[in-house]
Coordinates of C-alpha atoms in Angstrom, one line a residue:
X1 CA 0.0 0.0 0.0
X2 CA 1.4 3.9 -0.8
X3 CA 1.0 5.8 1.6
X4 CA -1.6 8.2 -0.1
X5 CA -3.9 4.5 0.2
X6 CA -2.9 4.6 4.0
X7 CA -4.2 7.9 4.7
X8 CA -7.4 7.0 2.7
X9 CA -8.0 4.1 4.7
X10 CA -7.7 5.9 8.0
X11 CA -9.7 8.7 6.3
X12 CA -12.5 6.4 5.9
X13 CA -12.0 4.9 9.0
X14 CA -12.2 7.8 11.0
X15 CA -15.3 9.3 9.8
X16 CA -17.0 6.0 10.0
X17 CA -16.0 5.4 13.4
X18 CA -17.3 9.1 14.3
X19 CA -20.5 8.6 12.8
X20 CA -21.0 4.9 13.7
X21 CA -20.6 5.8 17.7
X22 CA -22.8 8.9 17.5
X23 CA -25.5 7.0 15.8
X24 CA -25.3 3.9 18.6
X25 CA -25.8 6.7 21.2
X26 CA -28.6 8.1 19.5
X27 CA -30.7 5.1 18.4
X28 CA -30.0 3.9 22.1
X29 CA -31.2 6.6 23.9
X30 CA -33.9 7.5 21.4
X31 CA -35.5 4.6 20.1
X32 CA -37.0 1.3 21.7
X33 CA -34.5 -0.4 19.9
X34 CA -32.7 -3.4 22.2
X35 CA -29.7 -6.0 22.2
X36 CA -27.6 -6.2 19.0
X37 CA -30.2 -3.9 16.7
X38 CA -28.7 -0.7 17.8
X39 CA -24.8 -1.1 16.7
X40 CA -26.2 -3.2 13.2
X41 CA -28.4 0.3 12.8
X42 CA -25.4 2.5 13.5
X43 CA -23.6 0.7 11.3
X44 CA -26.0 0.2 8.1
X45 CA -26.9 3.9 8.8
X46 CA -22.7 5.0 9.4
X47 CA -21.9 3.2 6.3
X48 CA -24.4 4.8 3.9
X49 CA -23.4 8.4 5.3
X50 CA -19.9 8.3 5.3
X51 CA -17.5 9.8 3.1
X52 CA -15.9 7.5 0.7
X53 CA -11.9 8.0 0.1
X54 CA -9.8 6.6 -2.7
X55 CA -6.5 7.2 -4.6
X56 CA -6.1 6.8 -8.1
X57 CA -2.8 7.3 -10.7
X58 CA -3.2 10.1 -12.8
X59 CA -1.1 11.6 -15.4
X60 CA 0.2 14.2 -12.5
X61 CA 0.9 11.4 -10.2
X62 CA -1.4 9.4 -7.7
X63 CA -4.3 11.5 -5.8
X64 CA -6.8 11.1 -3.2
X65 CA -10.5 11.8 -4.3
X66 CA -13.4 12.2 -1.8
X67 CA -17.2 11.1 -2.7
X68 CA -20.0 11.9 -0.1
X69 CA -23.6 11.9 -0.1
X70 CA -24.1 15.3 0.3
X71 CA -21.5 17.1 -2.3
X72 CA -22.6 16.6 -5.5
X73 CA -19.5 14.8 -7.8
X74 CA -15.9 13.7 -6.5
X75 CA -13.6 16.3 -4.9
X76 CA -9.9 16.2 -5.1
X77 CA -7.9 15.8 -1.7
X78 CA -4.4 17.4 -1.5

């Protein structure tokens, strides 16, 4: 793995992991929900709403692009 995969991965990583524990708090203190339905919601719901990061080689070199949900097309990462 390059390094510019690395930082994607941890990228990914760490905005799933934000959004998956927020969520678990949420549907736990705000739903009925009980047992092992609250972290498989946080996670279905964290995975659909995270940012997706990935490199790809390009004639300049290899480059980290960002997709999300809510920005419309891919946006180039440093």
């Amino acid at each position: 793995m390059t390094k510019l995969q690395v930082r994607a991965f941890l990228y990914q990583l760490g905005c799933f992991a934000i959004l998956f524990i927020g969520f678990r708090f949420l549907i736990g203190y705000y739903t009925n929900l009980q047992g092992f339905w609250i972290p498989i919601t946080a996670f279905v719901i964290g995975t659909i709403l995270s940012p997706k990061f990935q490199t790809a080689k390009t004639k300049d070199g290899e480059k980290l692009f960002m997709s999300w949900i809510f920005i419309k097309g891919i946006k180039e990462i440093g």
